[in-house]
Short mmCIF file of C-alpha atoms and ligand atoms in Angstrom, two decimals:
data_model
loop_
_atom_site.label_atom_id
_atom_site.label_comp_id
_atom_site.label_asym_id
_atom_site.label_seq_id
_atom_site.Cartn_x
_atom_site.Cartn_y
_atom_site.Cartn_z
CA UNK P 1452 -30.94 54.14 35.02
CA UNK P 1453 -29.03 51.37 35.30
CA UNK P 1454 -26.21 51.50 31.48
CA UNK P 1455 -25.65 48.09 29.88
CA UNK P 1456 -22.20 48.15 28.45
CA UNK P 1457 -21.48 46.34 25.69
CA UNK P 1458 -19.65 43.91 24.93
CA UNK P 1459 -21.33 41.86 27.57
CA UNK P 1460 -21.57 38.32 28.29
CA UNK P 1461 -24.51 36.48 27.99
CA UNK P 1462 -25.66 34.82 31.04
CA UNK P 1463 -25.57 38.46 32.39
CA UNK P 1464 -27.27 39.91 29.33
CA UNK P 1465 -29.72 37.35 30.07
CA UNK P 1466 -30.14 39.05 33.60
CA UNK P 1467 -30.07 42.66 32.98
CA UNK P 1468 -32.73 42.14 30.30
CA UNK P 1469 -35.12 39.47 31.51
CA UNK P 1470 -36.83 38.13 34.89
CA UNK P 1471 -34.04 35.57 35.52
CA UNK P 1472 -31.29 35.59 37.88
CA UNK P 1473 -28.07 34.49 36.19
CA UNK P 1474 -28.03 30.72 38.27
CA UNK P 1475 -31.26 30.42 35.96
CA UNK P 1476 -30.34 32.39 33.01
CA UNK P 1477 -27.78 29.78 32.80
CA UNK P 1478 -30.23 27.20 33.43
CA UNK P 1479 -32.42 27.55 29.96
CA UNK P 1480 -28.86 28.21 27.96
CA UNK P 1481 -28.32 24.65 29.42
CA UNK P 1482 -32.02 23.98 28.53
CA UNK P 1483 -31.06 25.59 25.23
CA UNK P 1484 -33.15 28.14 24.72
CA UNK P 1485 -31.69 30.60 23.88
CA UNK P 1486 -30.73 31.30 20.42
CA UNK P 1487 -27.61 34.08 19.67
CA UNK P 1488 -28.37 35.04 15.33
CA UNK P 1489 -30.45 32.21 15.53
CA UNK P 1490 -28.00 29.65 16.47
CA UNK P 1491 -28.44 28.01 19.81
CA UNK P 1492 -26.08 28.34 22.59
CA UNK P 1493 -25.30 27.34 26.08
CA UNK P 1494 -21.93 29.00 26.51
CA UNK P 1495 -23.02 31.71 29.37
CA UNK P 1496 -19.75 33.63 28.89
CA UNK P 1497 -20.01 33.82 25.41
CA UNK P 1498 -19.70 38.06 24.61
CA UNK P 1499 -22.71 39.29 23.26
CA UNK P 1500 -22.81 43.04 21.53
CA UNK P 1501 -25.77 45.96 20.18
CA UNK P 1502 -25.72 44.91 17.91
CA UNK P 1503 -26.60 40.68 18.40
CA UNK P 1504 -29.86 39.12 18.06
CA UNK P 1505 -30.79 37.18 21.04
CA UNK P 1506 -33.36 35.00 21.29
CA UNK P 1507 -35.41 33.29 24.90
CA UNK P 1508 -37.95 30.57 24.30
CA UNK P 1509 -38.74 32.09 20.57
CA UNK P 1510 -38.76 35.17 21.88
CA UNK P 1511 -36.12 38.43 20.74
CA UNK P 1512 -34.47 39.63 24.17
CA UNK P 1513 -33.45 42.97 24.43
CA UNK P 1514 -31.66 45.60 27.30
CA UNK P 1515 -34.55 46.86 28.72
CA UNK P 1516 -34.58 49.69 31.91
CA UNK P 1517 -33.91 48.81 36.26
CA UNK P 1518 -34.90 46.02 37.22
CA UNK P 1519 -37.20 46.79 40.90
CA UNK P 1520 -37.53 43.53 43.25
CA UNK P 1521 -39.49 43.06 46.78
CA UNK P 1522 -38.36 40.51 48.37
CA UNK P 1523 -39.08 38.65 51.08
CA UNK P 1524 -36.45 38.31 53.28
CA UNK P 1525 -36.64 35.22 56.13
CA UNK P 1526 -34.17 35.59 59.68
CA UNK P 1527 -30.60 34.48 59.16
CA UNK P 1528 -29.32 36.27 55.24
CA UNK P 1529 -27.74 39.46 55.68
CA UNK P 1530 -28.46 42.66 53.57
CA UNK P 1531 -25.54 42.35 52.02
CA UNK P 1532 -23.69 42.02 48.49
CA UNK P 1533 -20.83 39.31 49.69
CA UNK P 1534 -20.40 38.19 53.12
CA UNK P 1535 -17.40 36.38 54.52
CA UNK P 1536 -19.97 34.67 57.07
CA UNK P 1537 -23.32 34.85 56.40
CA UNK P 1538 -25.49 34.19 53.57
CA UNK P 1539 -26.56 37.02 51.26
CA UNK P 1540 -30.37 38.04 50.30
CA UNK P 1541 -28.59 38.53 46.75
CA UNK P 1542 -27.17 34.62 47.29
CA UNK P 1543 -31.31 33.84 48.29
CA UNK P 1544 -32.07 35.15 45.23
CA UNK P 1545 -29.64 33.28 43.00
CA UNK P 1546 -28.53 36.90 41.75
CA UNK P 1547 -24.89 36.35 42.90
CA UNK P 1548 -22.38 39.43 41.43
CA UNK P 1549 -25.58 41.11 40.58
CA UNK P 1550 -24.95 44.91 40.11
CA UNK P 1551 -28.11 45.77 42.15
CA UNK P 1552 -28.30 47.83 45.36
CA UNK P 1553 -30.23 47.21 48.45
CA UNK P 1554 -32.68 50.29 49.37
CA UNK P 1555 -32.51 50.03 52.57
CA UNK P 1556 -30.37 47.26 55.13
CA UNK P 1557 -32.01 44.85 57.49
CA UNK P 1558 -30.58 43.01 60.24
CA UNK P 1559 -29.86 39.34 59.55
CA UNK P 1560 -32.51 38.51 62.74
CA UNK P 1561 -35.25 40.99 60.90
CA UNK P 1562 -37.86 40.15 58.09
CA UNK P 1563 -39.82 41.62 56.34
CA UNK P 1564 -39.93 43.94 53.05
CA UNK P 1565 -36.57 44.53 51.32
CA UNK P 1566 -36.23 46.87 47.94
CA UNK P 1567 -33.67 46.27 45.94
CA UNK P 1568 -32.95 47.85 42.39
CA UNK P 1569 -29.95 48.57 39.97
CA UNK P 1570 -31.92 52.31 39.42
CA UNK P 1571 -29.64 54.33 41.57
CA UNK P 1572 -31.40 57.37 41.29
CA UNK P 1573 -34.21 55.50 42.95
CA UNK P 1574 -32.50 53.71 45.58
CA UNK P 1575 -30.95 56.95 46.71
CA UNK P 1576 -34.48 57.89 47.20
CA UNK P 1577 -34.85 56.05 50.03
CA UNK P 1578 -31.94 56.15 51.50
CA UNK P 1579 -31.34 59.24 51.55
CA UNK P 1580 -31.92 60.04 55.20
CA UNK P 1581 -32.95 63.71 53.00
CA UNK P 1582 -36.19 61.87 52.03
CA UNK P 1583 -37.27 60.86 55.55
CA UNK P 1584 -38.29 58.19 53.46
CA UNK P 1585 -41.16 55.88 56.66
CA UNK P 1586 -40.46 52.64 57.08
CA UNK P 1587 -43.06 50.51 59.13
CA UNK P 1588 -42.00 47.46 61.48
CA UNK P 1589 -44.00 45.17 63.72
CA UNK P 1590 -42.20 44.33 66.61
CA UNK P 1591 -42.69 41.80 69.37
CA UNK P 1592 -40.95 43.78 72.48
CA UNK P 1593 -40.50 42.06 76.01
CA UNK P 1594 -42.59 43.74 77.78
CA UNK P 1595 -45.79 46.06 76.74
CA UNK P 1596 -45.46 49.96 75.77
CA UNK P 1597 -46.95 52.94 77.61
CA UNK P 1598 -48.11 56.15 77.19
CA UNK P 1599 -44.94 57.52 78.21
CA UNK P 1600 -42.53 55.32 75.29
CA UNK P 1601 -45.29 56.51 72.60
CA UNK P 1602 -44.67 60.72 73.48
CA UNK P 1603 -40.71 59.98 73.93
CA UNK P 1604 -41.28 58.10 69.94
CA UNK P 1605 -42.72 60.90 68.59
CA UNK P 1606 -41.09 63.68 70.59
CA UNK P 1607 -37.40 62.14 69.41
CA UNK P 1608 -34.71 62.25 71.62
CA UNK P 1609 -30.88 61.16 71.36
CA UNK P 1610 -29.53 57.56 71.00
CA UNK P 1611 -27.22 56.56 72.94
CA UNK P 1612 -23.40 58.14 71.42
CA UNK P 1613 -25.24 60.11 69.10
CA UNK P 1614 -25.85 63.96 69.08
CA UNK P 1615 -28.62 63.98 66.50
CA UNK P 1616 -31.89 63.21 68.28
CA UNK P 1617 -34.79 61.06 66.33
CA UNK P 1618 -37.02 62.17 63.93
CA UNK P 1619 -40.33 62.18 65.17
CA UNK P 1620 -41.37 58.57 64.90
CA UNK P 1621 -45.07 56.87 65.30
CA UNK P 1622 -45.59 54.15 67.53
CA UNK P 1623 -49.32 52.47 68.02
CA UNK P 1624 -49.73 48.98 70.14
CA UNK P 1625 -51.17 45.96 68.34
CA UNK P 1626 -52.18 43.25 71.00
CA UNK P 1627 -50.29 42.06 73.69
CA UNK P 1628 -46.68 42.82 73.80
CA UNK P 1629 -47.13 43.84 69.57
CA UNK P 1630 -46.29 46.76 68.16
CA UNK P 1631 -46.24 49.21 65.22
CA UNK P 1632 -43.75 51.74 64.80
CA UNK P 1633 -43.46 53.52 61.73
CA UNK P 1634 -39.54 55.42 61.44
CA UNK P 1635 -38.13 58.26 58.02
CA UNK P 1636 -34.80 57.92 59.12
CA UNK P 1637 -32.62 54.52 58.97
CA UNK P 1638 -29.95 54.88 61.73
CA UNK P 1639 -28.25 52.00 62.82
CA UNK P 1640 -30.18 48.98 64.50
CA UNK P 1641 -32.50 52.03 64.74
CA UNK P 1642 -35.56 50.31 66.03
CA UNK P 1643 -33.67 48.30 68.66
CA UNK P 1644 -31.79 50.78 69.87
CA UNK P 1645 -34.63 53.63 70.07
CA UNK P 1646 -36.77 50.28 72.47
CA UNK P 1647 -33.72 49.93 75.08
CA UNK P 1648 -33.12 53.68 75.16
CA UNK P 1649 -37.09 53.06 76.62
CA UNK P 1650 -36.46 49.58 78.62
CA UNK P 1651 -38.10 47.17 76.09
CA UNK P 1652 -36.27 44.99 73.99
CA UNK P 1653 -36.71 43.76 70.84
CA UNK P 1654 -37.93 40.64 70.56
CA UNK P 1655 -38.74 40.06 66.86
CA UNK P 1656 -39.02 43.08 63.91
CA UNK P 1657 -40.57 42.78 60.48
CA UNK P 1658 -40.92 44.73 58.44
CA UNK P 1659 -43.45 45.80 56.73
CA UNK P 1660 -43.42 48.70 54.55
CA UNK P 1661 -41.42 50.80 52.77
CA UNK P 1662 -42.37 54.37 50.91
CA UNK P 1663 -45.88 53.26 50.22
CA UNK P 1664 -45.00 49.97 49.32
CA UNK P 1665 -46.24 46.78 51.36
CA UNK P 1666 -44.94 43.68 51.82
CA UNK P 1667 -46.88 41.62 49.35
CA UNK P 1668 -48.71 38.83 51.46
CA UNK P 1669 -49.22 36.58 48.91
CA UNK P 1670 -44.72 36.15 49.27
CA UNK P 1671 -43.58 33.40 51.35
CA UNK P 1672 -40.08 34.00 52.92
CA UNK P 1673 -36.93 33.55 50.74
CA UNK P 1674 -39.95 34.32 48.15
CA UNK P 1675 -39.39 38.05 45.81
CA UNK P 1676 -41.21 39.45 43.17
CA UNK P 1677 -40.44 42.88 40.72
CA UNK P 1678 -42.21 45.71 42.02
CA UNK P 1679 -45.63 47.12 39.82
CA UNK P 1680 -45.13 50.20 37.89
CA UNK P 1681 -47.38 51.97 40.62
CA UNK P 1682 -45.13 50.28 43.41
CA UNK P 1683 -41.86 52.06 41.82
CA UNK P 1684 -43.16 55.46 41.82
CA UNK P 1685 -44.26 54.67 45.60
CA UNK P 1686 -41.07 55.19 47.67
CA UNK P 1687 -42.29 58.58 48.44
CA UNK P 1688 -45.67 58.28 49.68
N1 URA Z 803 -34.23 48.73 63.10
C1 URA Z 803 -33.44 47.61 63.18
O1 URA Z 803 -32.88 47.39 64.68
N2 URA Z 803 -33.52 46.65 62.75
C2 URA Z 803 -33.58 46.21 61.24
O2 URA Z 803 -33.10 45.63 61.00
C3 URA Z 803 -34.10 47.70 60.98
C4 URA Z 803 -34.17 49.03 61.72
#
């Protein structure tokens, strides 16, 4: 669980307690939508203690449990909290300097489902190699697959410069050179390296599922939403 530490800046408090990013929280402050102890407050840096009553649009705001989000990651963003060269998924979501963790990274050019939370245990249950949380991708290859590749994936094999063989992965053809692949690990560039070892180049990679959580088809690239309670419990599926 995330632990809220007081005193806390007002914009951080609002970002913790609501679905607003810090940037949207500051906008709400500028729009005079926030009161502290019945006074309209516009200062994002105002220090809030546990004794203060904060209201947004006339509703009391309280620190609640941890946050859980799914993001449809577009190309061009890195899965990091900060990066000197490229925009991060947190920049995209407007969560600058936030304490959300990314539950399983995607490469800059990979698109699709990214889960984020400030619940450390939950994130760990997704990324811990011991938990073998399944991740499913759709990959566009430069050539079709054959039975030998499907078998290699399902048996596991040793990647270049590694010692431990890959765990069994499921691979099936969709149409043309498009395939669906499910792996229970998260090694560096794993999907691309597994295909490269089988003589195939991954031209596009898109993640559609993590554990039992599927990328919401209503989300456009760059959009995100809070996970439902059922989805939060679905990571181990
Ligand atoms: N495997 C890869 O090679 N890249 C990703 O982004 C995710 C899995």
